[in-house]
Short mmCIF file of C-alpha atoms in Angstrom, two decimals:
data_model
loop_
_atom_site.label_atom_id
_atom_site.label_comp_id
_atom_site.label_asym_id
_atom_site.label_seq_id
_atom_site.Cartn_x
_atom_site.Cartn_y
_atom_site.Cartn_z
CA MET A 1 -16.86 44.01 -35.99
CA THR A 2 -15.82 41.94 -32.94
CA THR A 3 -14.51 38.43 -33.55
CA GLN A 4 -16.03 35.91 -31.17
CA ALA A 5 -13.49 33.96 -29.13
CA PRO A 6 -13.34 30.22 -29.84
CA THR A 7 -15.42 28.07 -27.51
CA LEU A 8 -13.78 25.83 -24.94
CA ARG A 9 -15.51 22.46 -24.63
CA LEU A 10 -14.51 19.79 -22.14
CA PHE A 11 -15.32 16.15 -22.85
CA PHE A 12 -15.83 14.83 -19.40
CA HIS A 13 -16.92 12.30 -16.84
CA PRO A 14 -16.99 13.37 -13.17
CA ARG A 15 -15.31 10.14 -12.07
CA SER A 16 -12.28 10.52 -14.27
CA ARG A 17 -9.10 12.55 -14.71
CA ALA A 18 -11.29 15.11 -16.46
CA ALA A 19 -12.23 16.36 -12.99
CA MET A 20 -8.72 17.84 -12.78
CA VAL A 21 -9.39 19.82 -15.95
CA ARG A 22 -12.69 21.14 -14.63
CA TRP A 23 -10.84 22.40 -11.54
CA MET A 24 -8.32 24.07 -13.84
CA LEU A 25 -11.06 25.71 -15.91
CA GLU A 26 -12.54 27.08 -12.71
CA GLU A 27 -9.13 28.39 -11.62
CA CYS A 28 -8.87 30.14 -14.99
CA GLY A 29 -12.33 31.70 -14.67
CA ALA A 30 -12.99 30.29 -18.13
CA HIS A 31 -16.31 30.16 -19.94
CA TYR A 32 -16.62 26.59 -21.14
CA ASP A 33 -19.12 23.98 -22.22
CA ILE A 34 -19.27 20.40 -20.99
CA THR A 35 -20.03 17.25 -22.94
CA ARG A 36 -20.46 14.31 -20.59
CA LEU A 37 -19.44 10.95 -21.99
CA GLU A 38 -19.98 7.52 -20.47
CA PHE A 39 -17.40 4.78 -20.08
CA HIS A 40 -17.53 1.97 -22.67
CA THR A 41 -20.37 3.60 -24.64
CA SER A 42 -20.24 7.23 -25.78
CA MET A 43 -16.50 7.41 -25.12
CA LYS A 44 -16.12 4.76 -27.81
CA ALA A 45 -18.59 6.31 -30.26
CA PRO A 46 -17.20 7.09 -33.73
CA ASP A 47 -17.68 10.86 -33.45
CA TYR A 48 -15.66 11.01 -30.24
CA LEU A 49 -13.01 8.58 -31.48
CA ALA A 50 -12.47 10.97 -34.36
CA LEU A 51 -11.38 13.53 -31.74
CA ASN A 52 -9.53 11.15 -29.43
CA PRO A 53 -8.77 7.69 -30.84
CA MET A 54 -7.96 6.52 -27.30
CA GLY A 55 -11.64 6.77 -26.42
CA LYS A 56 -10.86 8.30 -23.04
CA VAL A 57 -11.50 11.58 -21.26
CA PRO A 58 -10.51 14.30 -20.82
CA ALA A 59 -10.30 15.99 -24.17
CA LEU A 60 -10.59 19.72 -24.69
CA THR A 61 -11.50 21.53 -27.87
CA HIS A 62 -10.75 25.21 -28.36
CA GLY A 63 -12.35 26.11 -31.64
CA ASP A 64 -10.71 23.72 -34.11
CA THR A 65 -7.85 22.84 -31.75
CA VAL A 66 -8.04 19.45 -30.02
CA ILE A 67 -5.98 18.77 -26.89
CA THR A 68 -5.90 15.40 -25.15
CA GLU A 69 -3.91 14.15 -22.14
CA THR A 70 -4.51 15.82 -18.80
CA ALA A 71 -1.05 17.36 -18.41
CA ALA A 72 -1.19 18.81 -21.91
CA ILE A 73 -4.62 20.32 -21.28
CA LEU A 74 -3.56 21.86 -17.96
CA THR A 75 -0.44 23.33 -19.56
CA TYR A 76 -2.44 24.66 -22.52
CA LEU A 77 -4.95 26.37 -20.25
CA ALA A 78 -2.25 27.91 -18.06
CA ASP A 79 -0.75 29.49 -21.17
CA LEU A 80 -4.15 30.47 -22.56
CA PHE A 81 -4.93 32.51 -19.42
CA PRO A 82 -1.55 34.10 -18.56
CA GLU A 83 -3.22 36.74 -16.39
CA LYS A 84 -4.11 34.00 -13.88
CA ASN A 85 -0.40 33.26 -13.25
CA LEU A 86 -0.91 29.50 -13.25
CA ALA A 87 2.53 28.82 -14.72
CA PRO A 88 5.90 30.49 -14.19
CA ALA A 89 6.64 32.86 -17.03
CA THR A 90 8.88 31.76 -19.87
CA GLY A 91 12.42 32.66 -18.87
CA ASN A 92 11.69 32.27 -15.16
CA PRO A 93 14.05 29.58 -13.76
CA LEU A 94 11.05 28.06 -11.94
CA ARG A 95 9.61 27.12 -15.34
CA GLY A 96 11.97 24.13 -15.23
CA SER A 97 10.49 22.85 -11.97
CA TYR A 98 7.01 23.39 -13.36
CA TYR A 99 7.76 21.22 -16.39
CA ARG A 100 9.55 18.68 -14.25
CA TRP A 101 6.58 17.96 -12.03
CA MET A 102 3.98 18.12 -14.79
CA PHE A 103 5.85 15.48 -16.78
CA PHE A 104 6.81 13.37 -13.77
CA LEU A 105 3.18 13.09 -12.72
CA ALA A 106 1.95 12.38 -16.24
CA GLY A 107 4.64 9.76 -16.83
CA PRO A 108 6.38 7.81 -14.06
CA ALA A 109 3.94 8.62 -11.24
CA ASP A 110 0.78 7.80 -13.22
CA ALA A 111 2.28 4.58 -14.55
CA ALA A 112 3.54 3.44 -11.15
CA LEU A 113 0.34 4.23 -9.26
CA THR A 114 -1.79 2.49 -11.88
CA ALA A 115 0.50 -0.54 -11.79
CA LYS A 116 0.28 -0.57 -7.99
CA TYR A 117 -3.52 -0.45 -8.07
CA PHE A 118 -3.64 -3.54 -10.28
CA GLY A 119 -1.05 -5.42 -8.23
CA HIS A 120 1.63 -5.38 -10.90
CA LEU A 121 4.34 -4.16 -8.53
CA ASP A 122 3.96 -6.87 -5.91
CA GLN A 123 6.94 -8.90 -7.14
CA GLN A 124 9.14 -6.63 -9.23
CA THR A 125 12.38 -8.16 -10.40
CA PRO A 126 15.61 -6.13 -10.44
CA GLU A 127 15.43 -6.10 -14.24
CA GLN A 128 11.90 -4.65 -14.14
CA VAL A 129 13.01 -1.93 -11.71
CA PHE A 130 15.91 -1.14 -14.03
CA MET A 131 13.79 -1.02 -17.21
CA ALA A 132 10.67 0.75 -15.94
CA GLY A 133 10.71 4.52 -16.22
CA TYR A 134 9.34 4.77 -12.69
CA GLY A 135 11.88 2.35 -11.22
CA SER A 136 10.14 1.04 -8.12
CA LEU A 137 7.14 2.32 -6.17
CA ASP A 138 9.51 3.24 -3.34
CA ASP A 139 11.40 5.49 -5.77
CA VAL A 140 8.17 7.24 -6.77
CA VAL A 141 6.94 7.63 -3.19
CA GLU A 142 10.22 9.17 -2.03
CA THR A 143 10.36 11.50 -5.04
CA LEU A 144 6.83 12.72 -4.35
CA ARG A 145 7.51 13.09 -0.63
CA LEU A 146 10.61 15.18 -1.23
CA ALA A 147 8.77 17.27 -3.82
CA VAL A 148 6.10 18.44 -1.37
CA ALA A 149 7.73 18.18 2.06
CA GLY A 150 7.47 21.51 3.83
CA LYS A 151 6.13 23.14 0.66
CA ARG A 152 3.10 25.29 0.13
CA TYR A 153 3.65 25.28 -3.64
CA LEU A 154 5.99 23.39 -5.96
CA CYS A 155 7.29 26.47 -7.80
CA GLY A 156 8.34 29.11 -5.31
CA ASP A 157 5.49 31.13 -3.79
CA GLN A 158 3.15 30.72 -6.77
CA PHE A 159 0.22 28.30 -7.13
CA THR A 160 0.49 26.71 -10.57
CA ALA A 161 -1.10 24.01 -12.67
CA ALA A 162 1.63 21.71 -11.33
CA ASP A 163 0.19 22.11 -7.82
CA LEU A 164 -3.29 21.37 -9.09
CA PHE A 165 -1.99 18.25 -10.82
CA MET A 166 0.06 17.13 -7.81
CA ALA A 167 -2.73 17.67 -5.29
CA SER A 168 -5.20 15.84 -7.53
CA TYR A 169 -2.88 12.86 -7.93
CA LEU A 170 -2.03 12.63 -4.25
CA HIS A 171 -5.72 12.82 -3.34
CA TRP A 172 -6.62 10.14 -5.91
CA ALA A 173 -3.80 7.90 -4.68
CA HIS A 174 -5.02 8.34 -1.09
CA LEU A 175 -8.53 7.25 -2.09
CA MET A 176 -7.21 4.30 -4.10
CA LYS A 177 -4.72 3.39 -1.34
CA THR A 178 -1.81 3.32 -3.77
CA LEU A 179 0.37 5.65 -1.68
CA PRO A 180 1.14 5.54 2.03
CA ASP A 181 -0.60 8.11 4.25
CA LEU A 182 2.42 10.30 4.83
CA PRO A 183 1.96 13.56 6.76
CA GLU A 184 3.89 15.42 4.05
CA PHE A 185 1.22 14.48 1.51
CA SER A 186 -1.78 15.58 3.57
CA ALA A 187 -0.13 18.80 4.77
CA TYR A 188 0.54 19.83 1.18
CA THR A 189 -2.66 18.56 -0.44
CA GLN A 190 -5.52 19.64 1.82
CA PRO A 191 -5.04 23.44 1.59
CA LEU A 192 -5.01 23.16 -2.20
CA LEU A 193 -8.17 21.05 -2.28
CA ASP A 194 -9.81 23.77 -0.16
CA ARG A 195 -9.18 26.46 -2.77
CA PRO A 196 -12.45 28.10 -3.96
CA ALA A 197 -12.04 26.86 -7.54
CA SER A 198 -11.48 23.31 -6.31
CA LEU A 199 -14.57 23.43 -4.10
CA ARG A 200 -16.64 24.83 -6.99
CA SER A 201 -15.51 22.02 -9.25
CA ILE A 202 -16.34 19.42 -6.60
CA ASP A 203 -19.83 20.90 -6.20
CA LEU A 204 -20.33 20.88 -9.97
CA ASN A 205 -19.21 17.26 -10.21
CA THR A 206 -21.48 16.25 -7.34
CA ALA A 207 -24.45 17.90 -9.04
CA GLU A 208 -23.53 16.20 -12.29
CA LEU A 209 -23.49 12.78 -10.65
CA ALA A 210 -26.81 13.43 -8.92
CA ALA A 211 -28.50 14.59 -12.13
CA GLN A 212 -27.07 11.88 -14.37
CA PRO A 213 -26.15 8.82 -12.34
CA ALA A 214 -23.51 6.65 -14.00
#
């Protein structure tokens, strides 16, 4: 008797960080189900809060396993589909760079770019620069620039979940005007956004928005 594999279900809104996870699912060639949630309403419903008390998307369930936080979901999926080579193998020295950029984007970069969007970095004091994990926006911009300058991929010659995460963040920051339009960013990002799985996910999100306007 064959045991059925647990179902992957993405809790999702097309105008959210969950779009990064949909791209990752497409890169993995995964079979998955989508539950669309709306901001301020179904994201705050008791049944969803039981899964993710933050009341935000994305969240991914894999059978009885619940994963929240975009970086955690991307990392989980890369390990769930090892044949897709979306993460350096354990023991590969490049695994360190992979973790570095996944956690940098999820932590300092996300915090700094969000703070920039809301104008919280306009008058940073030296004490705030010292205390904040991201330091200053200039620190974050230069770190990101150096990470991608002249690079096709972040981890050697292998496309990984870290590239997906980085390209998604740089694209989002470009749209939100929270990062300067540096040539290093566009040269790195555009080829990744043109990957077939990325284009499929964009088409799926566009269809989702057309069918169920927010």
